[in-house]
Amino acid sequence: MRDLANALGIEAASIYSHIRSKEEILQRVCFRMADEFFGAIEAVKDNDANATEQLKRAISAHVQVLTRNTEASAVFLQEWRHLSEPYHTEFLALRDRYENYFREIIRQGIASGEFQVPDEKFAVLTILSGLNWIHTWYKPDGKMKPAEIAENLSAMLLNGLKTNLN
Amino acid sequence: MRDLANALGIEAASIYSHIRSKEEILQRVCFRMADEFFGAIEAVKDNDANATEQLKRAISAHVQVLTRNTEASAVFLQEWRHLSEPYHTEFLALRDRYENYFREIIRQGIASGEFQVPDEKFAVLTILSGLNWIHTWYKPDGKMKPAEIAENLSAMLLNGLKTNLN
DNA sequence: TTAATTTGCTAACGAACGTTAGGTTGTTTA
DNA sequence: TAAACAACCTAACGTTCGTTAGCAAATTAA
């Protein structure tokens, strides 16, 4: 709280005019970021598109949220485990729901023959790992723009590293 | 320190017969895990193998270390940023060195025509994201064994999700 | 213009934290 | 068998932490 107050240019005690507790800050960051992610992925949801296109859109939506909110993303991804109950359990439920968006896309891809994955849950976790690792290295003034990141990640996850001989 | 002491069944003050400081525990975990990773990847290094085979081996080696040391891995991956100087800088240098192993494999794959990636650094970061996310969900008594995890991750990263029409 | 509200201040506070010091007990070594 | 050493204990300690209380100043609303 003293570090935060220093960054804000006020005293730590003054922060309590605006919030109830330190825990409330964490709750707000985590649940607001969750809302951002859900909002973004709902916005690109198109059941008429094929699974490949849907995955690309979902990846792009996720990348946009991460790269628009780099600091909140870091807090969201690294500090959620410090949430106290019942928020901790609520948060995990939201995470499961969000993972299900991706899971459903994978299922559709398998059903339509577009995708071939040995384990769909594993595939989702790996997709999300690639997405949620971005915050560890992404810099707004870095070489790669968010759209390029989404494109590269989609290409890598869909096509793999191996040169396609077609 | 009190939580750790509780888990050990001794008093917190007693821990100081065995270590110098809390920071030393973090240093030991981080640098020993780094040694484990380096040792494992050196052991599978085979410059005569093609890039695909080398990547598979590197992935497998990494997964073995992670899954053999689930708690230390969690500390290593989540708490290294709390290292104080000069250990923090040392640690980043080790991380860079480790990433270079993978980067070299990717370069070889591009040079030999086996791989087609738009950005090699991005490719390495994505590979490592898939690897280092494992600790968030892996359970020793879980459905998927370490060898299967390595296999699935290799397949997914090399071949991608898309069904190969060959 | 005055009252109400908001925002920030100082000065704590109780709790938690990492760690030290001195002593006791148990183990090992000579 | 006694001395040396290791490991653990209790009892702190100074520091850091999140937060409260009371007050002043600034801002907003009536």
Short mmCIF file of N, CA and C in Angstrom, two decimals, chain B residues 45-147:
data_model
loop_
_atom_site.label_atom_id
_atom_site.label_comp_id
_atom_site.label_asym_id
_atom_site.label_seq_id
_atom_site.Cartn_x
_atom_site.Cartn_y
_atom_site.Cartn_z
N LYS B 45 21.23 -33.26 -25.59
CA LYS B 45 21.77 -32.52 -26.72
C LYS B 45 22.47 -33.47 -27.70
N ASP B 46 22.03 -33.43 -28.94
CA ASP B 46 22.63 -34.30 -29.95
C ASP B 46 22.63 -33.55 -31.27
N ASN B 47 23.74 -32.96 -31.59
CA ASN B 47 23.82 -32.12 -32.78
C ASN B 47 23.67 -32.89 -34.08
N ASP B 48 23.78 -34.22 -34.00
CA ASP B 48 23.61 -35.04 -35.21
C ASP B 48 22.14 -35.27 -35.53
N ALA B 49 21.27 -35.11 -34.54
CA ALA B 49 19.85 -35.32 -34.79
C ALA B 49 19.29 -34.13 -35.56
N ASN B 50 18.18 -34.35 -36.28
CA ASN B 50 17.57 -33.22 -36.98
C ASN B 50 16.84 -32.32 -35.98
N ALA B 51 16.45 -31.17 -36.44
CA ALA B 51 15.87 -30.17 -35.54
C ALA B 51 14.58 -30.65 -34.88
N THR B 52 13.78 -31.38 -35.63
CA THR B 52 12.53 -31.91 -35.09
C THR B 52 12.81 -32.83 -33.91
N GLU B 53 13.73 -33.73 -34.11
CA GLU B 53 14.10 -34.69 -33.06
C GLU B 53 14.70 -33.96 -31.86
N GLN B 54 15.55 -32.98 -32.13
CA GLN B 54 16.16 -32.20 -31.04
C GLN B 54 15.12 -31.47 -30.23
N LEU B 55 14.13 -30.91 -30.91
CA LEU B 55 13.09 -30.18 -30.19
C LEU B 55 12.28 -31.11 -29.32
N LYS B 56 11.95 -32.27 -29.88
CA LYS B 56 11.19 -33.25 -29.10
C LYS B 56 11.95 -33.65 -27.84
N ARG B 57 13.24 -33.85 -27.99
CA ARG B 57 14.05 -34.24 -26.83
C ARG B 57 14.15 -33.12 -25.80
N ALA B 58 14.30 -31.91 -26.29
CA ALA B 58 14.40 -30.76 -25.38
C ALA B 58 13.10 -30.59 -24.60
N ILE B 59 11.98 -30.74 -25.30
CA ILE B 59 10.67 -30.64 -24.65
C ILE B 59 10.52 -31.73 -23.60
N SER B 60 10.89 -32.93 -23.98
CA SER B 60 10.78 -34.05 -23.05
C SER B 60 11.64 -33.84 -21.80
N ALA B 61 12.86 -33.37 -22.03
CA ALA B 61 13.77 -33.12 -20.89
C ALA B 61 13.17 -32.10 -19.93
N HIS B 62 12.65 -31.04 -20.51
CA HIS B 62 12.05 -29.95 -19.71
C HIS B 62 10.85 -30.47 -18.91
N VAL B 63 10.01 -31.25 -19.56
CA VAL B 63 8.82 -31.79 -18.89
C VAL B 63 9.21 -32.70 -17.75
N GLN B 64 10.25 -33.51 -17.96
CA GLN B 64 10.71 -34.41 -16.89
C GLN B 64 11.13 -33.62 -15.66
N VAL B 65 11.88 -32.57 -15.86
CA VAL B 65 12.33 -31.75 -14.72
C VAL B 65 11.13 -31.13 -14.00
N LEU B 66 10.21 -30.57 -14.76
CA LEU B 66 9.03 -29.93 -14.16
C LEU B 66 8.21 -30.92 -13.36
N THR B 67 7.94 -32.07 -13.96
CA THR B 67 7.02 -33.01 -13.33
C THR B 67 7.67 -33.77 -12.19
N ARG B 68 8.99 -33.82 -12.18
CA ARG B 68 9.70 -34.43 -11.04
C ARG B 68 9.81 -33.50 -9.85
N ASN B 69 9.66 -32.20 -10.11
CA ASN B 69 9.82 -31.22 -9.04
C ASN B 69 8.67 -30.22 -9.09
N THR B 70 7.46 -30.68 -8.82
CA THR B 70 6.31 -29.81 -9.04
C THR B 70 6.31 -28.59 -8.12
N GLU B 71 6.64 -28.78 -6.86
CA GLU B 71 6.62 -27.64 -5.93
C GLU B 71 7.77 -26.66 -6.18
N ALA B 72 8.96 -27.21 -6.38
CA ALA B 72 10.10 -26.35 -6.67
C ALA B 72 9.87 -25.61 -7.99
N SER B 73 9.25 -26.28 -8.95
CA SER B 73 8.94 -25.64 -10.24
C SER B 73 8.01 -24.44 -10.04
N ALA B 74 7.01 -24.64 -9.20
CA ALA B 74 6.06 -23.55 -8.94
C ALA B 74 6.80 -22.36 -8.32
N VAL B 75 7.65 -22.62 -7.36
CA VAL B 75 8.42 -21.55 -6.72
C VAL B 75 9.34 -20.90 -7.76
N PHE B 76 10.05 -21.71 -8.48
CA PHE B 76 10.98 -21.25 -9.51
C PHE B 76 10.30 -20.32 -10.51
N LEU B 77 9.15 -20.74 -11.01
CA LEU B 77 8.46 -20.00 -12.07
C LEU B 77 7.71 -18.78 -11.57
N GLN B 78 7.25 -18.83 -10.34
CA GLN B 78 6.40 -17.75 -9.85
C GLN B 78 7.11 -16.76 -8.92
N GLU B 79 8.19 -17.19 -8.30
CA GLU B 79 8.79 -16.34 -7.28
C GLU B 79 10.18 -15.80 -7.65
N TRP B 80 10.75 -16.18 -8.80
CA TRP B 80 12.11 -15.72 -9.13
C TRP B 80 12.21 -14.19 -9.10
N ARG B 81 11.13 -13.51 -9.44
CA ARG B 81 11.18 -12.04 -9.50
C ARG B 81 11.44 -11.40 -8.13
N HIS B 82 11.30 -12.18 -7.05
CA HIS B 82 11.60 -11.64 -5.73
C HIS B 82 13.08 -11.78 -5.35
N LEU B 83 13.88 -12.38 -6.21
CA LEU B 83 15.32 -12.46 -5.93
C LEU B 83 15.90 -11.07 -5.85
N SER B 84 16.81 -10.87 -4.91
CA SER B 84 17.46 -9.55 -4.81
C SER B 84 18.73 -9.58 -5.65
N GLU B 85 19.27 -8.38 -5.89
CA GLU B 85 20.50 -8.27 -6.68
C GLU B 85 21.69 -8.80 -5.89
N PRO B 86 22.69 -9.36 -6.49
CA PRO B 86 22.87 -9.54 -7.93
C PRO B 86 22.25 -10.82 -8.47
N TYR B 87 21.54 -11.57 -7.63
CA TYR B 87 20.98 -12.86 -8.02
C TYR B 87 19.90 -12.72 -9.09
N HIS B 88 19.15 -11.64 -9.00
CA HIS B 88 18.08 -11.39 -9.96
C HIS B 88 18.65 -11.29 -11.37
N THR B 89 19.70 -10.49 -11.51
CA THR B 89 20.35 -10.31 -12.82
C THR B 89 21.00 -11.61 -13.29
N GLU B 90 21.65 -12.30 -12.36
CA GLU B 90 22.23 -13.60 -12.68
C GLU B 90 21.19 -14.56 -13.21
N PHE B 91 20.06 -14.56 -12.56
CA PHE B 91 18.98 -15.46 -12.93
C PHE B 91 18.47 -15.18 -14.35
N LEU B 92 18.32 -13.90 -14.68
CA LEU B 92 17.86 -13.53 -16.02
C LEU B 92 18.87 -13.96 -17.08
N ALA B 93 20.14 -13.86 -16.73
CA ALA B 93 21.18 -14.29 -17.66
C ALA B 93 21.08 -15.79 -17.92
N LEU B 94 20.80 -16.56 -16.87
CA LEU B 94 20.62 -18.01 -17.02
C LEU B 94 19.41 -18.31 -17.88
N ARG B 95 18.37 -17.58 -17.66
CA ARG B 95 17.14 -17.78 -18.42
C ARG B 95 17.39 -17.53 -19.90
N ASP B 96 18.12 -16.47 -20.20
CA ASP B 96 18.47 -16.15 -21.58
C ASP B 96 19.28 -17.27 -22.20
N ARG B 97 20.24 -17.78 -21.44
CA ARG B 97 21.09 -18.86 -21.91
C ARG B 97 20.26 -20.10 -22.23
N TYR B 98 19.32 -20.38 -21.36
CA TYR B 98 18.45 -21.55 -21.54
C TYR B 98 17.56 -21.38 -22.77
N GLU B 99 17.01 -20.20 -22.94
CA GLU B 99 16.18 -19.91 -24.12
C GLU B 99 16.99 -20.09 -25.39
N ASN B 100 18.28 -19.80 -25.33
CA ASN B 100 19.14 -19.94 -26.50
C ASN B 100 19.29 -21.36 -26.98
N TYR B 101 19.19 -22.33 -26.07
CA TYR B 101 19.17 -23.73 -26.48
C TYR B 101 18.04 -23.96 -27.47
N PHE B 102 16.85 -23.52 -27.09
CA PHE B 102 15.68 -23.70 -27.93
C PHE B 102 15.80 -22.88 -29.20
N ARG B 103 16.32 -21.69 -29.04
CA ARG B 103 16.46 -20.79 -30.18
C ARG B 103 17.39 -21.39 -31.24
N GLU B 104 18.46 -22.01 -30.78
CA GLU B 104 19.41 -22.65 -31.69
C GLU B 104 18.74 -23.78 -32.47
N ILE B 105 17.91 -24.56 -31.77
CA ILE B 105 17.19 -25.65 -32.42
C ILE B 105 16.26 -25.10 -33.50
N ILE B 106 15.56 -24.01 -33.16
CA ILE B 106 14.64 -23.39 -34.12
C ILE B 106 15.43 -22.89 -35.33
N ARG B 107 16.55 -22.26 -35.08
CA ARG B 107 17.38 -21.76 -36.18
C ARG B 107 17.80 -22.89 -37.10
N GLN B 108 18.23 -24.00 -36.48
CA GLN B 108 18.64 -25.15 -37.29
C GLN B 108 17.48 -25.67 -38.13
N GLY B 109 16.30 -25.70 -37.52
CA GLY B 109 15.12 -26.18 -38.24
C GLY B 109 14.75 -25.29 -39.41
N ILE B 110 14.92 -23.99 -39.21
CA ILE B 110 14.64 -23.05 -40.31
C ILE B 110 15.67 -23.25 -41.42
N ALA B 111 16.94 -23.36 -41.01
CA ALA B 111 18.03 -23.50 -41.98
C ALA B 111 17.89 -24.78 -42.80
N SER B 112 17.43 -25.85 -42.16
CA SER B 112 17.32 -27.14 -42.86
C SER B 112 16.01 -27.29 -43.61
N GLY B 113 15.13 -26.30 -43.46
CA GLY B 113 13.84 -26.37 -44.14
C GLY B 113 12.77 -27.15 -43.40
N GLU B 114 13.14 -27.68 -42.22
CA GLU B 114 12.15 -28.46 -41.44
C GLU B 114 11.08 -27.55 -40.82
N PHE B 115 11.49 -26.33 -40.45
CA PHE B 115 10.57 -25.42 -39.76
C PHE B 115 10.30 -24.18 -40.60
N GLN B 116 9.13 -23.65 -40.36
CA GLN B 116 8.73 -22.42 -41.03
C GLN B 116 8.06 -21.54 -40.00
N VAL B 117 8.82 -20.62 -39.46
CA VAL B 117 8.26 -19.75 -38.42
C VAL B 117 8.50 -18.29 -38.79
N PRO B 118 7.49 -17.45 -38.58
CA PRO B 118 7.66 -16.03 -38.91
C PRO B 118 8.65 -15.32 -38.00
N ASP B 119 8.72 -15.73 -36.74
CA ASP B 119 9.62 -15.05 -35.82
C ASP B 119 10.19 -16.09 -34.85
N GLU B 120 11.47 -16.29 -34.88
CA GLU B 120 12.06 -17.38 -34.08
C GLU B 120 12.01 -17.12 -32.59
N LYS B 121 12.16 -15.87 -32.18
CA LYS B 121 12.10 -15.56 -30.75
C LYS B 121 10.69 -15.82 -30.24
N PHE B 122 9.71 -15.42 -31.03
CA PHE B 122 8.32 -15.65 -30.68
C PHE B 122 8.05 -17.15 -30.56
N ALA B 123 8.59 -17.90 -31.47
CA ALA B 123 8.41 -19.36 -31.45
C ALA B 123 8.96 -19.94 -30.15
N VAL B 124 10.14 -19.50 -29.77
CA VAL B 124 10.76 -20.01 -28.53
C VAL B 124 9.93 -19.65 -27.31
N LEU B 125 9.47 -18.41 -27.27
CA LEU B 125 8.67 -17.97 -26.13
C LEU B 125 7.37 -18.77 -26.04
N THR B 126 6.80 -19.10 -27.18
CA THR B 126 5.56 -19.86 -27.17
C THR B 126 5.80 -21.30 -26.73
N ILE B 127 6.91 -21.87 -27.20
CA ILE B 127 7.27 -23.23 -26.76
C ILE B 127 7.44 -23.23 -25.23
N LEU B 128 8.19 -22.29 -24.74
CA LEU B 128 8.45 -22.23 -23.29
C LEU B 128 7.18 -21.93 -22.49
N SER B 129 6.26 -21.21 -23.11
CA SER B 129 5.01 -20.93 -22.41
C SER B 129 4.23 -22.23 -22.20
N GLY B 130 4.18 -23.05 -23.24
CA GLY B 130 3.49 -24.33 -23.13
C GLY B 130 4.13 -25.22 -22.08
N LEU B 131 5.45 -25.16 -22.04
CA LEU B 131 6.20 -25.97 -21.07
C LEU B 131 5.98 -25.46 -19.64
N ASN B 132 6.15 -24.18 -19.46
CA ASN B 132 6.12 -23.63 -18.12
C ASN B 132 4.73 -23.41 -17.55
N TRP B 133 3.73 -23.64 -18.37
CA TRP B 133 2.34 -23.58 -17.88
C TRP B 133 1.92 -24.90 -17.28
N ILE B 134 2.68 -25.93 -17.61
CA ILE B 134 2.35 -27.27 -17.13
C ILE B 134 2.21 -27.32 -15.61
N HIS B 135 3.08 -26.59 -14.93
CA HIS B 135 3.06 -26.65 -13.46
C HIS B 135 1.75 -26.14 -12.87
N THR B 136 0.96 -25.38 -13.65
CA THR B 136 -0.30 -24.85 -13.12
C THR B 136 -1.39 -25.92 -13.07
N TRP B 137 -1.24 -27.00 -13.87
CA TRP B 137 -2.34 -27.98 -13.89
C TRP B 137 -1.87 -29.41 -13.64
N TYR B 138 -0.58 -29.67 -13.83
CA TYR B 138 -0.12 -31.05 -13.70
C TYR B 138 -0.27 -31.57 -12.28
N LYS B 139 -0.75 -32.82 -12.20
CA LYS B 139 -0.81 -33.51 -10.91
C LYS B 139 -0.18 -34.88 -11.09
N PRO B 140 0.70 -35.27 -10.17
CA PRO B 140 1.38 -36.57 -10.30
C PRO B 140 0.41 -37.73 -10.50
N ASP B 141 -0.76 -37.65 -9.86
CA ASP B 141 -1.75 -38.72 -10.01
C ASP B 141 -2.81 -38.35 -11.05
N GLY B 142 -2.51 -37.43 -11.90
CA GLY B 142 -3.45 -36.99 -12.94
C GLY B 142 -3.53 -37.98 -14.08
N LYS B 143 -4.42 -37.65 -15.00
CA LYS B 143 -4.70 -38.51 -16.14
C LYS B 143 -3.49 -38.69 -17.07
N MET B 144 -2.77 -37.62 -17.27
CA MET B 144 -1.70 -37.63 -18.27
C MET B 144 -0.33 -37.78 -17.63
N LYS B 145 0.44 -38.76 -18.14
CA LYS B 145 1.79 -38.97 -17.60
C LYS B 145 2.77 -38.01 -18.26
N PRO B 146 3.89 -37.75 -17.59
CA PRO B 146 4.89 -36.82 -18.14
C PRO B 146 5.28 -37.12 -19.59
N ALA B 147 5.51 -38.38 -19.90
CA ALA B 147 5.91 -38.74 -21.26
C ALA B 147 4.80 -38.40 -22.26
#
